[in-house]
């Protein structure tokens, strides 16, 4: 299911580029809605299949030396079109020359993808999503922050529960699995996730990952 969905999404992106110079505003708007819904289905499919794999113990990590900045740049490129369609700024603030981490590339790509997609969904038009990296207390920290509506303090402990969604959330297109997957995969790497948020002040998710183990 995922492969044809991503092909359709790619064709929609190409078609959007053809329509924009022609000034076909109505067709362009309809296409934006089409690709937004395709992306939603693709994200849901990926998260459901990954959650099943995690719960069934069928997602063994294949670790290798990775650069967090490269993973963040891949995420930025993947969601650049979606950010633009939603009228949002997608920015990067990455520390240079970070030491590598031991990690599973596809797993951490999914962590970053879920955090970015969530930030885009819950940030109103004209807002900003920022991807950042830093070295802190002997660990690499990657963060995804937004200028969205924020999360009430009493709901922060519930964010990582499987299938949990805000009771009054008007956007019910999510699976309630994105942050559950983030937490599961980060902890499998020996890391942890921090959340800083307040209503009306945006949200910042920080993923703290241990450095690569030096060779003996």
PDB file of C-alpha atoms in Angstrom:
ATOM      1  CA  UNK A   1       0.000   0.000   0.000  1.00  0.00           C
ATOM      2  CA  UNK A   2       2.789   2.423   0.902  1.00  0.00           C
ATOM      3  CA  UNK A   3       4.678   2.133  -2.385  1.00  0.00           C
ATOM      4  CA  UNK A   4       1.818   3.162  -4.724  1.00  0.00           C
ATOM      5  CA  UNK A   5       0.769   5.884  -2.297  1.00  0.00           C
ATOM      6  CA  UNK A   6       4.219   7.453  -2.394  1.00  0.00           C
ATOM      7  CA  UNK A   7       4.259   7.183  -6.191  1.00  0.00           C
ATOM      8  CA  UNK A   8       0.927   9.029  -6.401  1.00  0.00           C
ATOM      9  CA  UNK A   9       2.260  11.646  -3.970  1.00  0.00           C
ATOM     10  CA  UNK A  10       5.343  12.122  -6.144  1.00  0.00           C
ATOM     11  CA  UNK A  11       3.233  12.592  -9.266  1.00  0.00           C
ATOM     12  CA  UNK A  12       1.039  15.096  -7.406  1.00  0.00           C
ATOM     13  CA  UNK A  13       4.162  17.097  -6.497  1.00  0.00           C
ATOM     14  CA  UNK A  14       5.309  17.100 -10.132  1.00  0.00           C
ATOM     15  CA  UNK A  15       1.867  18.155 -11.336  1.00  0.00           C
ATOM     16  CA  UNK A  16       1.784  20.989  -8.795  1.00  0.00           C
ATOM     17  CA  UNK A  17       5.064  22.318 -10.192  1.00  0.00           C
ATOM     18  CA  UNK A  18       3.554  22.280 -13.712  1.00  0.00           C
ATOM     19  CA  UNK A  19       0.373  24.076 -12.644  1.00  0.00           C
ATOM     20  CA  UNK A  20       1.967  26.852 -10.576  1.00  0.00           C
ATOM     21  CA  UNK A  21       3.577  28.804 -13.467  1.00  0.00           C
ATOM     22  CA  UNK A  22       0.310  28.554 -15.442  1.00  0.00           C
ATOM     23  CA  UNK A  23      -1.572  30.466 -12.749  1.00  0.00           C
ATOM     24  CA  UNK A  24      -4.242  27.775 -12.448  1.00  0.00           C
ATOM     25  CA  UNK A  25      -5.098  28.678  -8.859  1.00  0.00           C
ATOM     26  CA  UNK A  26      -8.251  26.597  -8.443  1.00  0.00           C
ATOM     27  CA  UNK A  27      -6.607  23.474  -9.866  1.00  0.00           C
ATOM     28  CA  UNK A  28      -3.575  24.103  -7.684  1.00  0.00           C
ATOM     29  CA  UNK A  29      -5.736  24.392  -4.549  1.00  0.00           C
ATOM     30  CA  UNK A  30      -7.559  21.159  -5.360  1.00  0.00           C
ATOM     31  CA  UNK A  31      -4.234  19.438  -5.941  1.00  0.00           C
ATOM     32  CA  UNK A  32      -2.945  20.695  -2.578  1.00  0.00           C
ATOM     33  CA  UNK A  33      -5.946  19.078  -0.876  1.00  0.00           C
ATOM     34  CA  UNK A  34      -5.372  15.872  -2.845  1.00  0.00           C
ATOM     35  CA  UNK A  35      -1.723  15.564  -1.868  1.00  0.00           C
ATOM     36  CA  UNK A  36      -2.439  16.460   1.778  1.00  0.00           C
ATOM     37  CA  UNK A  37      -4.896  13.567   2.000  1.00  0.00           C
ATOM     38  CA  UNK A  38      -2.539  11.189   0.195  1.00  0.00           C
ATOM     39  CA  UNK A  39       0.205  12.104   2.667  1.00  0.00           C
ATOM     40  CA  UNK A  40      -2.170  11.509   5.589  1.00  0.00           C
ATOM     41  CA  UNK A  41      -3.001   8.010   4.325  1.00  0.00           C
ATOM     42  CA  UNK A  42       0.685   7.252   3.733  1.00  0.00           C
ATOM     43  CA  UNK A  43       1.583   8.355   7.271  1.00  0.00           C
ATOM     44  CA  UNK A  44      -1.276   6.345   8.792  1.00  0.00           C
ATOM     45  CA  UNK A  45      -0.253   3.223   6.878  1.00  0.00           C
ATOM     46  CA  UNK A  46       3.378   3.541   7.907  1.00  0.00           C
ATOM     47  CA  UNK A  47       2.528   4.117  11.573  1.00  0.00           C
ATOM     48  CA  UNK A  48       0.047   1.241  11.797  1.00  0.00           C
ATOM     49  CA  UNK A  49       2.496  -1.223  10.239  1.00  0.00           C
ATOM     50  CA  UNK A  50       5.361  -0.014  12.421  1.00  0.00           C
ATOM     51  CA  UNK A  51       3.279  -0.165  15.610  1.00  0.00           C
ATOM     52  CA  UNK A  52       2.355  -3.774  14.818  1.00  0.00           C
ATOM     53  CA  UNK A  53       6.012  -4.613  14.212  1.00  0.00           C
ATOM     54  CA  UNK A  54       7.101  -2.982  17.484  1.00  0.00           C
ATOM     55  CA  UNK A  55       4.410  -4.727  19.526  1.00  0.00           C
ATOM     56  CA  UNK A  56       5.170  -8.072  17.890  1.00  0.00           C
ATOM     57  CA  UNK A  57       8.894  -7.752  18.502  1.00  0.00           C
ATOM     58  CA  UNK A  58       9.510  -7.784  14.758  1.00  0.00           C
ATOM     59  CA  UNK A  59      11.451  -4.536  14.494  1.00  0.00           C
ATOM     60  CA  UNK A  60      15.057  -5.375  15.385  1.00  0.00           C
ATOM     61  CA  UNK A  61      17.365  -2.375  15.239  1.00  0.00           C
ATOM     62  CA  UNK A  62      20.240  -2.551  12.777  1.00  0.00           C
ATOM     63  CA  UNK A  63      22.717  -0.097  14.243  1.00  0.00           C
ATOM     64  CA  UNK A  64      25.390   1.801  12.393  1.00  0.00           C
ATOM     65  CA  UNK A  65      27.227   5.083  12.758  1.00  0.00           C
ATOM     66  CA  UNK A  66      24.875   7.928  11.820  1.00  0.00           C
ATOM     67  CA  UNK A  67      24.982  11.709  11.659  1.00  0.00           C
ATOM     68  CA  UNK A  68      21.885  13.324  13.178  1.00  0.00           C
ATOM     69  CA  UNK A  69      22.207  16.406  10.954  1.00  0.00           C
ATOM     70  CA  UNK A  70      21.902  14.242   7.840  1.00  0.00           C
ATOM     71  CA  UNK A  71      18.736  12.635   9.188  1.00  0.00           C
ATOM     72  CA  UNK A  72      17.250  16.068   9.967  1.00  0.00           C
ATOM     73  CA  UNK A  73      18.087  17.364   6.492  1.00  0.00           C
ATOM     74  CA  UNK A  74      16.374  14.346   4.933  1.00  0.00           C
ATOM     75  CA  UNK A  75      13.287  15.081   7.020  1.00  0.00           C
ATOM     76  CA  UNK A  76      13.379  18.741   6.026  1.00  0.00           C
ATOM     77  CA  UNK A  77      13.513  17.877   2.321  1.00  0.00           C
ATOM     78  CA  UNK A  78      10.758  15.261   2.643  1.00  0.00           C
ATOM     79  CA  UNK A  79       8.273  17.688   4.214  1.00  0.00           C
ATOM     80  CA  UNK A  80       9.305  20.935   2.502  1.00  0.00           C
ATOM     81  CA  UNK A  81       6.433  20.766   0.000  1.00  0.00           C
ATOM     82  CA  UNK A  82       3.881  19.956   2.709  1.00  0.00           C
ATOM     83  CA  UNK A  83       5.084  22.871   4.836  1.00  0.00           C
ATOM     84  CA  UNK A  84       4.798  25.221   1.851  1.00  0.00           C
ATOM     85  CA  UNK A  85       1.292  23.982   1.020  1.00  0.00           C
ATOM     86  CA  UNK A  86       0.210  24.645   4.608  1.00  0.00           C
ATOM     87  CA  UNK A  87       1.696  28.149   4.542  1.00  0.00           C
ATOM     88  CA  UNK A  88       4.367  27.286   7.108  1.00  0.00           C
ATOM     89  CA  UNK A  89       8.068  28.006   7.374  1.00  0.00           C
ATOM     90  CA  UNK A  90      10.260  24.904   7.851  1.00  0.00           C
ATOM     91  CA  UNK A  91      13.642  25.973   9.219  1.00  0.00           C
ATOM     92  CA  UNK A  92      16.843  24.279  10.428  1.00  0.00           C
ATOM     93  CA  UNK A  93      19.243  25.348  13.200  1.00  0.00           C
ATOM     94  CA  UNK A  94      21.832  22.593  13.372  1.00  0.00           C
ATOM     95  CA  UNK A  95      25.106  22.525  15.267  1.00  0.00           C
ATOM     96  CA  UNK A  96      27.970  21.586  13.040  1.00  0.00           C
ATOM     97  CA  UNK A  97      30.539  18.811  13.586  1.00  0.00           C
ATOM     98  CA  UNK A  98      28.357  16.763  15.916  1.00  0.00           C
ATOM     99  CA  UNK A  99      29.801  13.384  16.883  1.00  0.00           C
ATOM    100  CA  UNK A 100      28.063  10.338  15.380  1.00  0.00           C
ATOM    101  CA  UNK A 101      25.519   8.151  17.129  1.00  0.00           C
ATOM    102  CA  UNK A 102      24.886   4.398  16.903  1.00  0.00           C
ATOM    103  CA  UNK A 103      21.431   4.098  15.401  1.00  0.00           C
ATOM    104  CA  UNK A 104      19.045   2.409  13.022  1.00  0.00           C
ATOM    105  CA  UNK A 105      18.569   4.759  10.068  1.00  0.00           C
ATOM    106  CA  UNK A 106      14.968   3.841   9.089  1.00  0.00           C
ATOM    107  CA  UNK A 107      13.856   3.858  12.744  1.00  0.00           C
ATOM    108  CA  UNK A 108      15.252   7.329  13.427  1.00  0.00           C
ATOM    109  CA  UNK A 109      13.935   8.610  10.101  1.00  0.00           C
ATOM    110  CA  UNK A 110      10.458   7.535  11.271  1.00  0.00           C
ATOM    111  CA  UNK A 111      11.000   9.288  14.623  1.00  0.00           C
ATOM    112  CA  UNK A 112      11.866  12.533  12.864  1.00  0.00           C
ATOM    113  CA  UNK A 113       9.080  12.131  10.293  1.00  0.00           C
ATOM    114  CA  UNK A 114       6.428  11.665  12.977  1.00  0.00           C
ATOM    115  CA  UNK A 115       7.621  14.699  14.921  1.00  0.00           C
ATOM    116  CA  UNK A 116       7.720  16.921  11.834  1.00  0.00           C
ATOM    117  CA  UNK A 117       4.333  15.761  10.562  1.00  0.00           C
ATOM    118  CA  UNK A 118       2.729  16.352  13.955  1.00  0.00           C
ATOM    119  CA  UNK A 119       4.243  19.845  14.115  1.00  0.00           C
ATOM    120  CA  UNK A 120       2.925  20.676  10.638  1.00  0.00           C
ATOM    121  CA  UNK A 121      -0.559  19.400  11.475  1.00  0.00           C
ATOM    122  CA  UNK A 122      -0.967  21.449  14.611  1.00  0.00           C
ATOM    123  CA  UNK A 123       0.666  24.717  13.567  1.00  0.00           C
ATOM    124  CA  UNK A 124      -1.645  27.351  12.036  1.00  0.00           C
ATOM    125  CA  UNK A 125      -0.917  28.974   8.707  1.00  0.00           C
ATOM    126  CA  UNK A 126       1.866  31.554   8.911  1.00  0.00           C
ATOM    127  CA  UNK A 127       3.620  29.637  11.689  1.00  0.00           C
ATOM    128  CA  UNK A 128       7.061  28.085  11.900  1.00  0.00           C
ATOM    129  CA  UNK A 129       8.502  24.598  12.458  1.00  0.00           C
ATOM    130  CA  UNK A 130      12.177  24.387  13.394  1.00  0.00           C
ATOM    131  CA  UNK A 131      14.492  21.372  13.251  1.00  0.00           C
ATOM    132  CA  UNK A 132      17.573  21.687  15.440  1.00  0.00           C
ATOM    133  CA  UNK A 133      20.506  19.688  16.772  1.00  0.00           C
ATOM    134  CA  UNK A 134      22.997  20.185  19.583  1.00  0.00           C
ATOM    135  CA  UNK A 135      25.472  18.414  21.837  1.00  0.00           C
ATOM    136  CA  UNK A 136      24.387  18.298  25.500  1.00  0.00           C
ATOM    137  CA  UNK A 137      25.904  16.477  28.467  1.00  0.00           C
ATOM    138  CA  UNK A 138      27.622  13.856  26.340  1.00  0.00           C
ATOM    139  CA  UNK A 139      24.598  13.151  24.131  1.00  0.00           C
ATOM    140  CA  UNK A 140      23.258  14.372  20.797  1.00  0.00           C
ATOM    141  CA  UNK A 141      19.933  16.199  20.999  1.00  0.00           C
ATOM    142  CA  UNK A 142      17.651  16.639  18.018  1.00  0.00           C
ATOM    143  CA  UNK A 143      14.551  18.747  18.401  1.00  0.00           C
ATOM    144  CA  UNK A 144      11.416  19.634  16.475  1.00  0.00           C
ATOM    145  CA  UNK A 145       9.653  22.765  17.703  1.00  0.00           C
ATOM    146  CA  UNK A 146       6.638  24.651  16.422  1.00  0.00           C
ATOM    147  CA  UNK A 147       4.651  27.828  16.993  1.00  0.00           C
ATOM    148  CA  UNK A 148       1.375  25.948  17.237  1.00  0.00           C
ATOM    149  CA  UNK A 149      -1.389  25.861  19.808  1.00  0.00           C
ATOM    150  CA  UNK A 150       0.623  24.061  22.472  1.00  0.00           C
ATOM    151  CA  UNK A 151      -0.379  21.316  24.914  1.00  0.00           C
ATOM    152  CA  UNK A 152      -1.962  21.812  28.365  1.00  0.00           C
ATOM    153  CA  UNK A 153       0.330  20.598  31.207  1.00  0.00           C
ATOM    154  CA  UNK A 154      -2.117  17.906  32.311  1.00  0.00           C
ATOM    155  CA  UNK A 155      -2.090  16.331  28.836  1.00  0.00           C
ATOM    156  CA  UNK A 156       1.689  16.111  28.374  1.00  0.00           C
ATOM    157  CA  UNK A 157       1.981  12.752  30.257  1.00  0.00           C
ATOM    158  CA  UNK A 158      -0.710  11.317  27.925  1.00  0.00           C
ATOM    159  CA  UNK A 159       0.986  12.271  24.661  1.00  0.00           C
ATOM    160  CA  UNK A 160       2.912   9.012  24.255  1.00  0.00           C
ATOM    161  CA  UNK A 161       0.044   6.666  25.085  1.00  0.00           C
ATOM    162  CA  UNK A 162      -1.045   4.471  22.205  1.00  0.00           C
ATOM    163  CA  UNK A 163      -4.119   5.771  20.314  1.00  0.00           C
ATOM    164  CA  UNK A 164      -4.472   8.823  22.576  1.00  0.00           C
ATOM    165  CA  UNK A 165      -5.739  12.000  20.921  1.00  0.00           C
ATOM    166  CA  UNK A 166      -7.047  15.251  22.345  1.00  0.00           C
ATOM    167  CA  UNK A 167     -10.747  14.828  23.114  1.00  0.00           C
ATOM    168  CA  UNK A 168     -11.764  18.122  21.459  1.00  0.00           C
ATOM    169  CA  UNK A 169      -9.305  17.878  18.578  1.00  0.00           C
ATOM    170  CA  UNK A 170     -10.997  18.916  15.349  1.00  0.00           C
ATOM    171  CA  UNK A 171      -8.277  17.221  13.288  1.00  0.00           C
ATOM    172  CA  UNK A 172      -9.097  13.526  13.714  1.00  0.00           C
ATOM    173  CA  UNK A 173      -7.029  12.315  10.775  1.00  0.00           C
ATOM    174  CA  UNK A 174      -4.247  10.988  13.004  1.00  0.00           C
ATOM    175  CA  UNK A 175      -3.834   7.453  14.272  1.00  0.00           C
ATOM    176  CA  UNK A 176      -2.796   8.321  17.823  1.00  0.00           C
ATOM    177  CA  UNK A 177       0.290   6.173  17.185  1.00  0.00           C
ATOM    178  CA  UNK A 178       2.899   8.715  16.062  1.00  0.00           C
ATOM    179  CA  UNK A 179       4.277   9.676  19.469  1.00  0.00           C
ATOM    180  CA  UNK A 180       3.903   6.131  20.828  1.00  0.00           C
ATOM    181  CA  UNK A 181       6.220   5.027  17.994  1.00  0.00           C
ATOM    182  CA  UNK A 182       8.614   7.918  18.667  1.00  0.00           C
ATOM    183  CA  UNK A 183       8.964   6.987  22.339  1.00  0.00           C
ATOM    184  CA  UNK A 184       9.298   3.252  21.629  1.00  0.00           C
ATOM    185  CA  UNK A 185      12.025   3.684  19.015  1.00  0.00           C
ATOM    186  CA  UNK A 186      13.983   6.298  20.959  1.00  0.00           C
ATOM    187  CA  UNK A 187      13.992   4.171  24.127  1.00  0.00           C
ATOM    188  CA  UNK A 188      15.109   1.169  22.063  1.00  0.00           C
ATOM    189  CA  UNK A 189      18.168   3.285  21.188  1.00  0.00           C
ATOM    190  CA  UNK A 190      18.868   3.930  24.865  1.00  0.00           C
ATOM    191  CA  UNK A 191      17.593   7.489  24.556  1.00  0.00           C
ATOM    192  CA  UNK A 192      14.688   9.520  25.885  1.00  0.00           C
ATOM    193  CA  UNK A 193      12.164  12.122  24.739  1.00  0.00           C
ATOM    194  CA  UNK A 194      11.501  15.457  26.455  1.00  0.00           C
ATOM    195  CA  UNK A 195       8.504  17.720  25.834  1.00  0.00           C
ATOM    196  CA  UNK A 196       8.231  21.429  26.526  1.00  0.00           C
ATOM    197  CA  UNK A 197       4.894  23.050  25.777  1.00  0.00           C
ATOM    198  CA  UNK A 198       2.259  25.491  26.953  1.00  0.00           C
ATOM    199  CA  UNK A 199      -1.100  26.517  25.451  1.00  0.00           C
ATOM    200  CA  UNK A 200      -0.661  29.221  22.844  1.00  0.00           C
ATOM    201  CA  UNK A 201       3.151  29.055  23.042  1.00  0.00           C
ATOM    202  CA  UNK A 202       3.977  26.133  20.784  1.00  0.00           C
ATOM    203  CA  UNK A 203       5.633  22.794  21.512  1.00  0.00           C
ATOM    204  CA  UNK A 204       9.179  21.452  21.442  1.00  0.00           C
ATOM    205  CA  UNK A 205      10.023  17.739  21.357  1.00  0.00           C
ATOM    206  CA  UNK A 206      13.640  16.888  22.168  1.00  0.00           C
ATOM    207  CA  UNK A 207      15.123  13.472  21.417  1.00  0.00           C
ATOM    208  CA  UNK A 208      18.282  12.705  23.411  1.00  0.00           C
ATOM    209  CA  UNK A 209      20.464   9.979  21.916  1.00  0.00           C
ATOM    210  CA  UNK A 210      23.727   8.521  23.280  1.00  0.00           C
ATOM    211  CA  UNK A 211      26.903   8.964  21.296  1.00  0.00           C
ATOM    212  CA  UNK A 212      28.418   6.146  19.259  1.00  0.00           C
ATOM    213  CA  UNK A 213      30.550   3.780  21.340  1.00  0.00           C
ATOM    214  CA  UNK A 214      34.251   4.263  20.490  1.00  0.00           C
ATOM    215  CA  UNK A 215      35.955   1.287  18.893  1.00  0.00           C
ATOM    216  CA  UNK A 216      38.190  -0.639  21.277  1.00  0.00           C
TER     217      UNK A 216
END
